[in-house]
Each structure stands twice: as C-alpha cells, then as structure tokens.
mmCIF file of C-alpha atoms and ligand atoms in Angstrom:
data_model
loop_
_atom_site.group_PDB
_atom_site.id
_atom_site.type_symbol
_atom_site.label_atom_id
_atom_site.label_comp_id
_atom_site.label_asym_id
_atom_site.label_seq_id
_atom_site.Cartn_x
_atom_site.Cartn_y
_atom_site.Cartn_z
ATOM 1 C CA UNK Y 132 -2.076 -2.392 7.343
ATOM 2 C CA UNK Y 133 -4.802 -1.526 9.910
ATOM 3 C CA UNK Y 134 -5.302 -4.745 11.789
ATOM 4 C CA UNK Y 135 -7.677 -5.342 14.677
ATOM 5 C CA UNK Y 136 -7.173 -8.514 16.684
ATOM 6 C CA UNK Y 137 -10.425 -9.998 18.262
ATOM 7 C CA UNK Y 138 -8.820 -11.074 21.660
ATOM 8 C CA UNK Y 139 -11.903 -12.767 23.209
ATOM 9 C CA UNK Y 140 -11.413 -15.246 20.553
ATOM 10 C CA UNK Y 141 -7.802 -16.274 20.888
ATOM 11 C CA UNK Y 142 -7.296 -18.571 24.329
ATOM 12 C CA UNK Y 143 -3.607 -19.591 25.067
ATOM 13 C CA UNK Y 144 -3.381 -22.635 22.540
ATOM 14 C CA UNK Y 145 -3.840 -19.564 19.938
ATOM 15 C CA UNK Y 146 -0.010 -18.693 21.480
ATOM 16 C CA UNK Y 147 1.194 -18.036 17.547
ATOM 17 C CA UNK Y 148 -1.481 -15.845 16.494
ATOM 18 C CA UNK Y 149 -1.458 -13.899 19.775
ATOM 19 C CA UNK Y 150 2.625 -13.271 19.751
ATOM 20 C CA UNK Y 151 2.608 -13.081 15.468
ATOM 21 C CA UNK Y 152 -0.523 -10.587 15.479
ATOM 22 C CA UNK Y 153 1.446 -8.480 18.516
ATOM 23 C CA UNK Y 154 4.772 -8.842 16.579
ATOM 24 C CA UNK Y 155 3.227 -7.010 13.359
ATOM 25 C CA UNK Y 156 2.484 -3.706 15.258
ATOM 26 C CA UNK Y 157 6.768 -4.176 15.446
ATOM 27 C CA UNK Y 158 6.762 -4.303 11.641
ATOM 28 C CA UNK Y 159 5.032 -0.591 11.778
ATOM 29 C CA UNK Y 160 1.203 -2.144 11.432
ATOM 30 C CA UNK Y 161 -1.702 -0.061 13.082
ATOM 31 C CA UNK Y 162 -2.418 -2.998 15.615
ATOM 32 C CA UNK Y 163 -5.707 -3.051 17.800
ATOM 33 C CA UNK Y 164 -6.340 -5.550 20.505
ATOM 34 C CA UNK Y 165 -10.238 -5.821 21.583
ATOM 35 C CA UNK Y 166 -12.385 -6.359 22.897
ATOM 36 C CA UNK Y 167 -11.149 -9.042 25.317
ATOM 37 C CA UNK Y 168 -7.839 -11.084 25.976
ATOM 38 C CA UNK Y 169 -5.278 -8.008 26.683
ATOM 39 C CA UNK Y 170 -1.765 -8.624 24.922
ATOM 40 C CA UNK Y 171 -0.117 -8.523 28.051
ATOM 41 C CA UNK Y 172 2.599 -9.695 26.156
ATOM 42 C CA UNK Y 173 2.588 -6.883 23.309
ATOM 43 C CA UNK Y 174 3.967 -3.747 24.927
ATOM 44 C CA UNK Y 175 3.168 -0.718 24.628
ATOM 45 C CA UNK Y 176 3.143 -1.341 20.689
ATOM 46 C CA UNK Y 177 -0.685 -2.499 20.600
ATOM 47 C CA UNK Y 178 -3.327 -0.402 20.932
ATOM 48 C CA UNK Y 179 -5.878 -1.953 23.589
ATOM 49 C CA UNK Y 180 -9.619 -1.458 23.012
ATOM 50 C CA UNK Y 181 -11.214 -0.879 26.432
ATOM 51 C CA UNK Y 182 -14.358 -2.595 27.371
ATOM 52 C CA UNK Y 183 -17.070 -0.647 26.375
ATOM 53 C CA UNK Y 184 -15.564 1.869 23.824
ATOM 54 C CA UNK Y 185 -17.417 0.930 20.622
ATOM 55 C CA UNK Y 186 -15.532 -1.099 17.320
ATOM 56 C CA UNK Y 187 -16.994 1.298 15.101
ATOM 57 C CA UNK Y 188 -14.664 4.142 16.265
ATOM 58 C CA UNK Y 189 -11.986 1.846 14.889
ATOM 59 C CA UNK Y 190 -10.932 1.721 11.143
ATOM 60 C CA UNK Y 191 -9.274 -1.576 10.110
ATOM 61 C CA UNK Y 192 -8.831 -3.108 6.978
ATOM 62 C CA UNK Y 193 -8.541 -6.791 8.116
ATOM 63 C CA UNK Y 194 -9.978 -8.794 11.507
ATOM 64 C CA UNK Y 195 -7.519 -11.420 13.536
ATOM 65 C CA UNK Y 196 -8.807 -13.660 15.431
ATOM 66 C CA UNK Y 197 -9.054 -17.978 16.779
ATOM 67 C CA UNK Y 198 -11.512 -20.413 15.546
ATOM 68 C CA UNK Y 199 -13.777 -20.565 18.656
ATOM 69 C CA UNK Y 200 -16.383 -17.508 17.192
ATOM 70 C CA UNK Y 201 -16.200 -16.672 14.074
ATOM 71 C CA UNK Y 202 -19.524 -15.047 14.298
ATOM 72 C CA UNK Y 203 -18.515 -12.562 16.988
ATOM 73 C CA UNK Y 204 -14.761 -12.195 15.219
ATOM 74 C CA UNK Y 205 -16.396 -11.381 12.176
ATOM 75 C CA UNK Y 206 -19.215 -9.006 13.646
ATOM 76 C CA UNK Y 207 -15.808 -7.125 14.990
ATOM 77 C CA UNK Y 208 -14.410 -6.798 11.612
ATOM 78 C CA UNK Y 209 -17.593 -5.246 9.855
ATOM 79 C CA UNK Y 210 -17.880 -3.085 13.016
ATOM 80 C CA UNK Y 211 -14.269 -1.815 11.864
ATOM 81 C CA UNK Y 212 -15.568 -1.970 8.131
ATOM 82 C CA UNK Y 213 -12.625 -4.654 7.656
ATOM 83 C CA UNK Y 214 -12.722 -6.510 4.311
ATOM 84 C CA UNK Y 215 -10.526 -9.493 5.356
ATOM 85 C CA UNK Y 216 -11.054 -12.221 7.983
ATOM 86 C CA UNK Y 217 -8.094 -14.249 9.321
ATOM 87 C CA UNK Y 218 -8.666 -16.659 12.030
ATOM 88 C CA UNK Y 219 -5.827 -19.416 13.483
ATOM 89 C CA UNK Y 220 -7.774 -22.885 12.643
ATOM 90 C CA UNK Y 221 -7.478 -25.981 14.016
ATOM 91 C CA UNK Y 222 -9.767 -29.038 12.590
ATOM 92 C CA UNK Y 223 -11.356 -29.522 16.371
ATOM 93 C CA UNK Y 224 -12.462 -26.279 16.484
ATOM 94 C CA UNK Y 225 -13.846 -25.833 13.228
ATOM 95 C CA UNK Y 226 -15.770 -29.424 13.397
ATOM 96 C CA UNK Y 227 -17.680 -27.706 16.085
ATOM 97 C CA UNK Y 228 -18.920 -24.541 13.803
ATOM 98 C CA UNK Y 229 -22.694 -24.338 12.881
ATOM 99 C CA UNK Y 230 -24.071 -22.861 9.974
ATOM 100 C CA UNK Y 231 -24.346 -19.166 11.156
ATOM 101 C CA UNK Y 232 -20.378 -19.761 11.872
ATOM 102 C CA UNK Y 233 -19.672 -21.076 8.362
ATOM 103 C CA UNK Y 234 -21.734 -18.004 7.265
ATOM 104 C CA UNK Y 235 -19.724 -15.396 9.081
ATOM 105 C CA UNK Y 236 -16.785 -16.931 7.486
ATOM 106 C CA UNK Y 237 -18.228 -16.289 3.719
ATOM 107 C CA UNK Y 238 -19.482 -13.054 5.254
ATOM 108 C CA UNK Y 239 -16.163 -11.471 4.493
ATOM 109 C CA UNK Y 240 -12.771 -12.216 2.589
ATOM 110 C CA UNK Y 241 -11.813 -15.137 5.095
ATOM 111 C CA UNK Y 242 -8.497 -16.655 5.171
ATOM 112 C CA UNK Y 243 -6.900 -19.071 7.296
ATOM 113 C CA UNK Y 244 -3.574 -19.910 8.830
ATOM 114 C CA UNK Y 245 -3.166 -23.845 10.511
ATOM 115 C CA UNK Y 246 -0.695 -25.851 12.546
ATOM 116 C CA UNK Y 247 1.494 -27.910 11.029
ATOM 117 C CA UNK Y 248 0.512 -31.264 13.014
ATOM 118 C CA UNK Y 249 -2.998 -30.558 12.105
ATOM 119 C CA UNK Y 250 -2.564 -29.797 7.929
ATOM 120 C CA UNK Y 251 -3.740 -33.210 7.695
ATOM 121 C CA UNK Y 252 -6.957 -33.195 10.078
ATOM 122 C CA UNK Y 253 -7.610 -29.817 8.146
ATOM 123 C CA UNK Y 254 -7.064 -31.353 5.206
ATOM 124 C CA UNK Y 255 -9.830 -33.435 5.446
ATOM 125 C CA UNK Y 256 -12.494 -31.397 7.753
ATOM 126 C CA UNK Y 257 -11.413 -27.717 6.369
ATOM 127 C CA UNK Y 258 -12.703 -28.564 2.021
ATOM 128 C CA UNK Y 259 -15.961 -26.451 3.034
ATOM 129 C CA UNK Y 260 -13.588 -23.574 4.226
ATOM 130 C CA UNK Y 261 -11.617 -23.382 0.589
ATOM 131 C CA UNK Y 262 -8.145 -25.290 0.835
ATOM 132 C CA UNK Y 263 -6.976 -22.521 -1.428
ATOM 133 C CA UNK Y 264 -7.216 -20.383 1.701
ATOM 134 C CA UNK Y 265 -5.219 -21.774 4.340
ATOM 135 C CA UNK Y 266 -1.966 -21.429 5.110
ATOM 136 C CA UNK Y 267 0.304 -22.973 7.501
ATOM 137 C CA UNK Y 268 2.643 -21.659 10.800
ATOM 138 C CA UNK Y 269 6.283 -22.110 10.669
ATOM 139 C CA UNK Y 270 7.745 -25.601 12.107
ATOM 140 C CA UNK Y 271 9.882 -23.357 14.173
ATOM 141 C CA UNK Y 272 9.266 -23.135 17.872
ATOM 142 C CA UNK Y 273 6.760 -20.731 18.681
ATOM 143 C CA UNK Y 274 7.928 -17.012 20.008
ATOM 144 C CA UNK Y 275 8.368 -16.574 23.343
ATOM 145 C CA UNK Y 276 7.434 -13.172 23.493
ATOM 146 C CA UNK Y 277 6.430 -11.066 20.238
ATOM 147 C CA UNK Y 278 9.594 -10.911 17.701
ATOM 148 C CA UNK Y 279 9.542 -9.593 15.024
ATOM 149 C CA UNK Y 280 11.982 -11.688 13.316
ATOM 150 C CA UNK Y 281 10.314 -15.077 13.709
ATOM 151 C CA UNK Y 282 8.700 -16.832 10.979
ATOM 152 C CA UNK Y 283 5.375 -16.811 11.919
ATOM 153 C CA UNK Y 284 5.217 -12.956 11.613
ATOM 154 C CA UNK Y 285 6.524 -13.238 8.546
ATOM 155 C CA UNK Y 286 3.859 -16.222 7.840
ATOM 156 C CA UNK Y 287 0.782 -13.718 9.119
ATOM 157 C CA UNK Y 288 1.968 -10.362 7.211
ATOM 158 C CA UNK Y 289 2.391 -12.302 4.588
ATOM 159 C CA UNK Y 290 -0.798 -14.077 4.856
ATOM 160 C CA UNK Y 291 -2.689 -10.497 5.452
ATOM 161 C CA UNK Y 292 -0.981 -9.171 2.496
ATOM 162 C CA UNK Y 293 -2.089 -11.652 0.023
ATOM 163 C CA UNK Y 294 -5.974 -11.546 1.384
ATOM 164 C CA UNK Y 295 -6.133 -8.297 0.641
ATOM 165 C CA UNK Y 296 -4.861 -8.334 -2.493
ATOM 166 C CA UNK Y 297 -6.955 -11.077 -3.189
ATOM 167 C CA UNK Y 298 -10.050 -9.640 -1.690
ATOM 168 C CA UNK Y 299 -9.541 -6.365 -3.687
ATOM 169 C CA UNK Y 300 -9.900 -9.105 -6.269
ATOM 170 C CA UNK Y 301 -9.024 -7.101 -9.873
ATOM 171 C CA UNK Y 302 -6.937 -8.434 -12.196
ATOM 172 C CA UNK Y 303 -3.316 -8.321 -11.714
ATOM 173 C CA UNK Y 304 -2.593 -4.415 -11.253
ATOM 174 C CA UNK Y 305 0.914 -2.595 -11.801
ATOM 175 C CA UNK Y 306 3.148 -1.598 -8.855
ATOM 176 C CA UNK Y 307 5.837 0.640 -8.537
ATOM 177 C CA UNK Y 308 8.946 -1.357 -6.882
ATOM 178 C CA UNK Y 309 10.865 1.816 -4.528
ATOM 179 C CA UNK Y 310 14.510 1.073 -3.488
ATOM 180 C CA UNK Y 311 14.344 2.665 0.115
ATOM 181 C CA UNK Y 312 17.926 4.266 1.360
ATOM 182 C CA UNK Y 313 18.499 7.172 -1.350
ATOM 183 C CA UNK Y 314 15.038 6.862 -3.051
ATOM 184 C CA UNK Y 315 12.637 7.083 -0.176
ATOM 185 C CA UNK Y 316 14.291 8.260 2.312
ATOM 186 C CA UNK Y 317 17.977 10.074 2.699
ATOM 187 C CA UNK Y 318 21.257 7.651 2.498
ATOM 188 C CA UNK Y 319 23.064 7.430 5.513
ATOM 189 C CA UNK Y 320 25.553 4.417 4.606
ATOM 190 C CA UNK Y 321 24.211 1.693 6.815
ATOM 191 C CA UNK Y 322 21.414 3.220 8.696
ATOM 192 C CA UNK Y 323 22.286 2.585 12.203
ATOM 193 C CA UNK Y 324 19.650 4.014 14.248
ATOM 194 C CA UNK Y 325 15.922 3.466 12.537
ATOM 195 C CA UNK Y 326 15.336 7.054 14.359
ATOM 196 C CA UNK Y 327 17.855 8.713 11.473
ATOM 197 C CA UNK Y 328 15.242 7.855 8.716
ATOM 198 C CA UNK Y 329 14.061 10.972 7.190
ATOM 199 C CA UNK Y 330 11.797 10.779 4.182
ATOM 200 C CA UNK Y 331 12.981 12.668 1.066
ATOM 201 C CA UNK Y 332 11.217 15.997 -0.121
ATOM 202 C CA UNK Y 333 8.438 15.139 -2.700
ATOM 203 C CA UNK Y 334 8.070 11.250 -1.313
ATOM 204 C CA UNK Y 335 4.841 11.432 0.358
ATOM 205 C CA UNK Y 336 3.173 13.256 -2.485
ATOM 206 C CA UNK Y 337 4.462 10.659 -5.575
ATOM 207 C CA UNK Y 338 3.639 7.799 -3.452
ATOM 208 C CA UNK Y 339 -0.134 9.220 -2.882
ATOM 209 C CA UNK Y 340 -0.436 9.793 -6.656
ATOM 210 C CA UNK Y 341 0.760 6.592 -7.264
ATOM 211 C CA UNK Y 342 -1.446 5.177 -5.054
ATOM 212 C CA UNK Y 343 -4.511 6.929 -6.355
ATOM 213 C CA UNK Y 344 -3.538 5.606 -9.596
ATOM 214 C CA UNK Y 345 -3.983 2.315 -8.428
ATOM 215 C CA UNK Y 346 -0.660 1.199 -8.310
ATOM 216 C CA UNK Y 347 1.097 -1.146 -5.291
ATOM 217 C CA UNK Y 348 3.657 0.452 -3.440
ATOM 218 C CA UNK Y 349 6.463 -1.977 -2.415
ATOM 219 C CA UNK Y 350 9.391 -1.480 -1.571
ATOM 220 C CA UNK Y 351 12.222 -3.846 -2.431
ATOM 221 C CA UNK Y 352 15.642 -3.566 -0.220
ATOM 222 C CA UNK Y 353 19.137 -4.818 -0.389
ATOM 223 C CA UNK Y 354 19.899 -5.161 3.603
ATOM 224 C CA UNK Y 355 23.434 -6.433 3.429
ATOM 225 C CA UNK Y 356 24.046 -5.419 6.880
ATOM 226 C CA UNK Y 357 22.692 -8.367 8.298
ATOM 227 C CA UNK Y 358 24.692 -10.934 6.578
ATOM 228 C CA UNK Y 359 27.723 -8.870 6.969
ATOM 229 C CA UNK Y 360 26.989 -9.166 10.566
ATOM 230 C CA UNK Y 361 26.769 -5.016 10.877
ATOM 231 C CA UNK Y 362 23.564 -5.065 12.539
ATOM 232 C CA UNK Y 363 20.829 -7.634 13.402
ATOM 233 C CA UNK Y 364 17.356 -8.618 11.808
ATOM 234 C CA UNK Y 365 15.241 -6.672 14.218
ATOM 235 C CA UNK Y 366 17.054 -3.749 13.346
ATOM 236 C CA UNK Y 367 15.748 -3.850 9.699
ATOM 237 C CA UNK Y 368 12.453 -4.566 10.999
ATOM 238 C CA UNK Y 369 12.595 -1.745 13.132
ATOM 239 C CA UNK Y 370 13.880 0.568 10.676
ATOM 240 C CA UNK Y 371 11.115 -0.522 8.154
ATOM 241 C CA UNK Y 372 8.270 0.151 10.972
ATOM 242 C CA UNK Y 373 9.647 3.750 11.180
ATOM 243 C CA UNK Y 374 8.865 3.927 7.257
ATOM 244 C CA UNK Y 375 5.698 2.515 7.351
ATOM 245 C CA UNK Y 376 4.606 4.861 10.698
ATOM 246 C CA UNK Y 377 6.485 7.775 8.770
ATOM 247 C CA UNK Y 378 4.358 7.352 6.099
ATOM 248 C CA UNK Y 379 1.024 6.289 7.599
ATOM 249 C CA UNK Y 380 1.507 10.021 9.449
ATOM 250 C CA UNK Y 381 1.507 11.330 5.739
ATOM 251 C CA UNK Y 382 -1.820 9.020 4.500
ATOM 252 C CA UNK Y 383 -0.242 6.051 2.953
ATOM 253 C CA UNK Y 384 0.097 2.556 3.312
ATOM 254 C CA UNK Y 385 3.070 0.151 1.676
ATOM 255 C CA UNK Y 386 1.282 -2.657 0.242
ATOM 256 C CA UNK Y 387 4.544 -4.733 1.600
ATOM 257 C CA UNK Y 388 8.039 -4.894 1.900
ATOM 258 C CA UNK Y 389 10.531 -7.405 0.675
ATOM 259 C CA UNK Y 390 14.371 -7.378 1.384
ATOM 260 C CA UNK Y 391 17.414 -9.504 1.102
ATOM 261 C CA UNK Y 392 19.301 -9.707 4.072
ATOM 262 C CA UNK Y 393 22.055 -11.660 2.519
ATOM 263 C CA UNK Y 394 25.793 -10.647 1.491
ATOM 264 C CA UNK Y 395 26.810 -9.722 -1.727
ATOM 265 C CA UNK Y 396 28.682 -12.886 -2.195
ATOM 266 C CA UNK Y 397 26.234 -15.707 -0.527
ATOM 267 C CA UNK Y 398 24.677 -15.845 -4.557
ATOM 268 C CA UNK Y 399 21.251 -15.702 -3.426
ATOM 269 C CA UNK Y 400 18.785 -14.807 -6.353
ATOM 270 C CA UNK Y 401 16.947 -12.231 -3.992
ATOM 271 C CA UNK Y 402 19.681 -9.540 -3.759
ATOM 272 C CA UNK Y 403 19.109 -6.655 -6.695
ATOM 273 C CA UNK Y 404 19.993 -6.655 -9.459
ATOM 274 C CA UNK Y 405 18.347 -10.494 -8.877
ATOM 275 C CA UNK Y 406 14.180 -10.106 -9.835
ATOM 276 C CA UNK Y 407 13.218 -12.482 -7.203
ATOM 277 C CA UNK Y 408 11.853 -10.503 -4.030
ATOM 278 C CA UNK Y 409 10.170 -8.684 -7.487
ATOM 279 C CA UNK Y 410 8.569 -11.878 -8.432
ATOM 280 C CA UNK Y 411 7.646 -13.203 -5.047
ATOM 281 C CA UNK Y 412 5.423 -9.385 -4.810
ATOM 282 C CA UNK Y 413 3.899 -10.350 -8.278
ATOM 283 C CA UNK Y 414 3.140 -14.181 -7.024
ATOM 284 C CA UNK Y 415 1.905 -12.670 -3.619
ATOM 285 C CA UNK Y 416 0.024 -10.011 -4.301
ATOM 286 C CA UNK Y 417 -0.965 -10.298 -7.952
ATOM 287 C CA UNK Y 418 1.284 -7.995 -9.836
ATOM 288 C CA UNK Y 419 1.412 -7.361 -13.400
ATOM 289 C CA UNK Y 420 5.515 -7.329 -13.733
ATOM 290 C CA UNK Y 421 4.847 -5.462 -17.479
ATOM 291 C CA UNK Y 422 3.343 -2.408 -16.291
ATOM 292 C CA UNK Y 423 4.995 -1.913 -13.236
ATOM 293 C CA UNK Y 424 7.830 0.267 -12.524
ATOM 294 C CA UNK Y 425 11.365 -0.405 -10.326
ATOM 295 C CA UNK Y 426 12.872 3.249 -9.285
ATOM 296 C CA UNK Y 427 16.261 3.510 -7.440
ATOM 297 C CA UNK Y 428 19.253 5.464 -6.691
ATOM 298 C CA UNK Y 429 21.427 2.867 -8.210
ATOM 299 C CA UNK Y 430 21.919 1.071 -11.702
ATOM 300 C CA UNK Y 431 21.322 -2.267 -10.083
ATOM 301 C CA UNK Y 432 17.226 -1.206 -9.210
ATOM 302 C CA UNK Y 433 16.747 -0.464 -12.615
ATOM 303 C CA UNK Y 434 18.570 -3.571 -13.850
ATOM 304 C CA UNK Y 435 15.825 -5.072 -10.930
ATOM 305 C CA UNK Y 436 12.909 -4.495 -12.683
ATOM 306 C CA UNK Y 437 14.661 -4.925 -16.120
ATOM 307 C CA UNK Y 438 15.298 -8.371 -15.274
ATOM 308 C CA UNK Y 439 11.939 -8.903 -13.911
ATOM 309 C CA UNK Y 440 10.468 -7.875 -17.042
ATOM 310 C CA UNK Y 441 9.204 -4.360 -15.509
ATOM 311 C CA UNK Y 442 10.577 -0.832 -16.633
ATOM 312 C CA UNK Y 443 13.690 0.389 -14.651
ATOM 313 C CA UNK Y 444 13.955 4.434 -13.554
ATOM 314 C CA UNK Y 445 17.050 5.757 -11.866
ATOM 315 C CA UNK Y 446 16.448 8.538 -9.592
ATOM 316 C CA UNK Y 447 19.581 11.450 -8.981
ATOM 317 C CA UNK Y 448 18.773 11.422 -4.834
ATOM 318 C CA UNK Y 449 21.221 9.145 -2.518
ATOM 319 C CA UNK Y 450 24.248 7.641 -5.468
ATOM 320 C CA UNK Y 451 21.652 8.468 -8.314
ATOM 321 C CA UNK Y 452 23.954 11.086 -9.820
ATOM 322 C CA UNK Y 453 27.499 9.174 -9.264
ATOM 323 C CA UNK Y 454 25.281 5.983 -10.411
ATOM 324 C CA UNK Y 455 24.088 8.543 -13.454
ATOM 325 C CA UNK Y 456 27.521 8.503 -14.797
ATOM 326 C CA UNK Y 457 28.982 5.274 -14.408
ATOM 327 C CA UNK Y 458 29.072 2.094 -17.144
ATOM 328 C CA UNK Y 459 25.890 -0.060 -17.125
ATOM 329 C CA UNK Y 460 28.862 -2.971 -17.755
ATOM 330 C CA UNK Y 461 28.920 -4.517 -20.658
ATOM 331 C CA UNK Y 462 25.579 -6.410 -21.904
ATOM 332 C CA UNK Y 463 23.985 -4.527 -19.054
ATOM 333 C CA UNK Y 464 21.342 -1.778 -20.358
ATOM 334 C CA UNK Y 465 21.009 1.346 -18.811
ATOM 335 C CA UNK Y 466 18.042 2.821 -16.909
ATOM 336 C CA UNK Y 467 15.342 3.692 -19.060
ATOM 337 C CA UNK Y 468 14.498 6.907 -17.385
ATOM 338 C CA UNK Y 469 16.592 9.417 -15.144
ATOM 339 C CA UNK Y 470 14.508 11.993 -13.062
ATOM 340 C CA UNK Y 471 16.064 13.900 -10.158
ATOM 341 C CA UNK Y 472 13.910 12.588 -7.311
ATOM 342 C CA UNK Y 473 10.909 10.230 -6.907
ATOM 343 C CA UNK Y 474 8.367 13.041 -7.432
ATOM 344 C CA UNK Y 475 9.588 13.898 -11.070
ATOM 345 C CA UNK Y 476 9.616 10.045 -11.854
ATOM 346 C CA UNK Y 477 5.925 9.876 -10.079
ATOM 347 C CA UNK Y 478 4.744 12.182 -12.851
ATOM 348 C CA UNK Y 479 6.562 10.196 -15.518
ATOM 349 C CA UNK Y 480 5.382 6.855 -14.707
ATOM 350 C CA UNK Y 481 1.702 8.306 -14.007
ATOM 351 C CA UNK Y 482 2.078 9.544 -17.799
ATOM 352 C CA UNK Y 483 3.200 6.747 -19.028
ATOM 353 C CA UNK Y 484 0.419 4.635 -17.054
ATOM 354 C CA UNK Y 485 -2.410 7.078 -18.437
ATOM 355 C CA UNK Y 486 -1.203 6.684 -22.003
ATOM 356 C CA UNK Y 487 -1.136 2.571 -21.807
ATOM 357 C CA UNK Y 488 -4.563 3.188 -20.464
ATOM 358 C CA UNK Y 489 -3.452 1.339 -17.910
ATOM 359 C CA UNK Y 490 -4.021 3.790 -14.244
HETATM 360 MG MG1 MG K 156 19.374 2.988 -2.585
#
C-alpha cells in the first residue's frame, strides 16, 4: 500500500498510530510522513515530506492521520488522490468536530481505529461516524519504538486493507492465493537472510495479468520457523517487506499477506493444508472463495484452497516436481492443475476466469 501519514494531525497521545503507521513502512508499505510532526522515531524507513514540497507530487492510496483535523487530513489525502481516510479517534476529540469536519470525513472512504478504554464513550458519541467503521487498538502495551511485530501494526494493516477493499466497493471478487518460498520466489530451506529472496522468472508478469484481471493477490505462508524457534517474528516481517518492495520495483502491489507462524504440531487451523488464513482474506477483504485460485509448490497449497472451497494448482518450481509425484494420501485429491511455473498457471487461471465470465 501507498500510505501517507498526516503528521500535523497526530500529537503524542496519538503514540499508537504514530509508532503502528511508522511500523508498516517495516512491513514493505510506501510510507510518507507530512507535512508536519517528523517520525523521529521511524528511521530511515519513512519517507519525510519537507515543508513546502507540494502533496500532489505524492501518490497514495490511503491518508493516516488523528482526530484533531479531519478537514486538513483529508484535504492531504485528495491532494495524494487517496481513496481511504483512517484517523485514530477518541470520543473527546470527535465531540468537538463541526459540520465541515463531519463532511471531510464522508468526503472520502473514512475508517476509524479507537482505544480500548474509550469503545464505550465512542460507542455512544461515534453512531454519526458509522459503528461499522471503527475498529479498536490492541490491549497490549503500546510500542515503544516502531515494531513490526506488535499488534497494533497488525490492527492498522489490517484495518487499511479492509477499507480499501471496501472502498473499491464491488461485489466479492476472486483472488489468487500464492504460496511464497518455491512459487514466488526461489526455495532456500528456511530463508535466513530476507536479502536471499529472489523472485522467480515469469512472477512479475503473471502477477500483473492477474492483477489486471481484477483478481487479489495474497499470499498465504506456512512460517514454521518461528514456532520452531529457527528465527524470530521480525524476521518474517522483514522478509515479506523485501517481497512487497521487490515487487512494488516491478509495478505491483499484494493486496495482503497472511501466514502461520506456528509448528506443525501446535494443531492450529491456520497452517496449510488448514483454509483458515484463506478464509480470514475472504472475511477481510471480500473474496469470492469459488472463483479464486490457491497455487503452490506443494500438495498441501492445493489441498489449501481445496478445502477452502477454491481451485488448487500445483506449480513444478521449489518441491513442485518431487511434490508432482508423490501420493495425495488417501481421501486426499490431487491438484487440479500442474503447470511448470506461476506464469504458465497465470495463463490458465486467466482462461479459466475469461470463460466463467468472471475477469
Ligand atoms: Mg512453497
């Protein structure tokens, strides 16, 4: 995502928006601060707007920003030509708005995010605003410096995410689920260093056709290594920013990323061949499971998006060809389509799409 954060409108009490919205730039999001209130806490990750260099240089798809001007926050988002308005609310703050405030709000796709200890004042003052379109922070303890492991950047990607699906507004659209390590980009075992991820030959060009076929792109991850204790959550984060920056280089943007974290033996329901990181992306983002594809380098993607109701393709990069060969298991059915890489299953799947009538 393109994200500019309005930083004359967040003051220090806006401490989780400020250290979430500097954390997503560490997820691999295009992040610019301006005008006003310098990240000085956001590295050299951020993008600082100098005084005087005008918004409308800037492309962004959604505006951040604090409850204290909505008007001005907003004015910076159509500057940008962003669709999406996200503000940090607290019931004080927006019991002071006047009507041209509550008008910038309608004036784009707003969306909210709230404190827990004021969900009840918000409650009450924030009906006007759309209760359908707030969201709360985590209960944890706010980050103490941007991280991009805490909740509350998970809370505000998250948040972003599902505005601009909503904003875009159409009914539920297909997606095309992408394993990453041997489908996207070249197996290395347990990626150690997020510098060693090289995409495969072909990638960028399926995922732009699939893109301007309408299709989400979101990749779906088994990240083991974490709960195996090989390497910590930041890494995965890290490693998943070089994707998204890889790929932004090449003209597209993931519509989101889901992954389990978990071992193969903690029987969570999120680790594939489980559907439900597949199912959260349809609940978030309004995915049509039916027409929307799963493609891996192993049996257990396909099974994936079998057992979320969506077609399952194999591809032969990374395992696909040992994976080719072996036994589905018993009750288990097999891919529905083998292609050697991602590009030959783009074509496929666009086919298919075309013929449902569907892209
Ligand atoms: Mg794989």
């Amino acid at each position: 995502m393109r994200i500019l954060v309005h930083g004359a409108s967040l003051g220090e009490r806006e401490f989780r928006m400020r250290r979430a919205a500097a954390a997503l730039a560490l997820r691999g999001h295009q992040v610019f601060w301006g005008p006003g209130g310098a990240p000085s806490e956001a590295g050299g990750e951020v993008r600082e707007i100098a005084p005087g260099i005008p918004l409308s240089r800037f492309e962004a798809d959604l505006v951040l920003g604090g409850a204290r001007d909505p008007l001005r926050t907003a004015y910076a988002g159509w500057r940008t030509r962003a669709h999406v308005l996200l503000l940090t609310l607290d019931a004080g703050g927006v019991a002071r708005w006047n009507a041209i405030d509550h008008w910038a709000w309608n004036s784009l796709f707003a969306a909210g995010l709230v404190e827990e200890t004021e969900a009840d004042a918000m409650r009450r003052a924030g009906g006007s605003l759309g209760l359908e379109r707030l969201a709360l922070w985590s209960a944890e303890a706010p980050a103490a410096e941007p991280d991009a492991t805490h909740a509350d950047t998970e809370i505000l990607e998250r948040a972003c995410e599902r505005a601009l699906a909503r904003h875009r507004g159409r009914s539920p659209r297909g997606a095309v689920f992408l394993d990453r390590d041997g489908t996207l980009v070249v197996e290395r075992g347990y990626l150690a260093d997020p510098d060693d991820l090289e995409l495969l030959p072909g990638v960028p060009e399926a995922l732009r056709d699939l893109a301007a076929a309408g299709f989400a792109l979101i990749v779906i991850s088994n990240q083991s290594g974490v709960g195996r204790g090989l390497f910590p959550l930041a890494r995965v984060h890290q490693a998943m920013a070089r994707l998204r920056t890889l790929l932004r280089a090449r003209g597209i943007e993931l519509d989101a990323i889901y992954f389990c974290p978990h071992r193969p033996d903690a029987g969570c329901d999120c680790r594939k061949p489980g559907a439900a990181l597949l199912e959260r992306a349809s609940d978030d983002l309004g995915i049509a499971l039916s027409r929307s594809f799963m493609v891996g380098d192993k049996l257990i993607d396909a099974r994936a998006g079998h057992n979320a109701g969506s077609r399952g393709v194999l591809v032969r990069t990374g395992y696909g060809r040992d994976e080719e060969r072996a036994n589905p298991g018993p009750g288990m059915a097999p891919p529905e389509r083998v292609f050697d890489d991602l590009r030959d299953a783009s074509r496929w799947m666009l086919a298919e799409a075309e013929a449902a009538g569907l892209a």
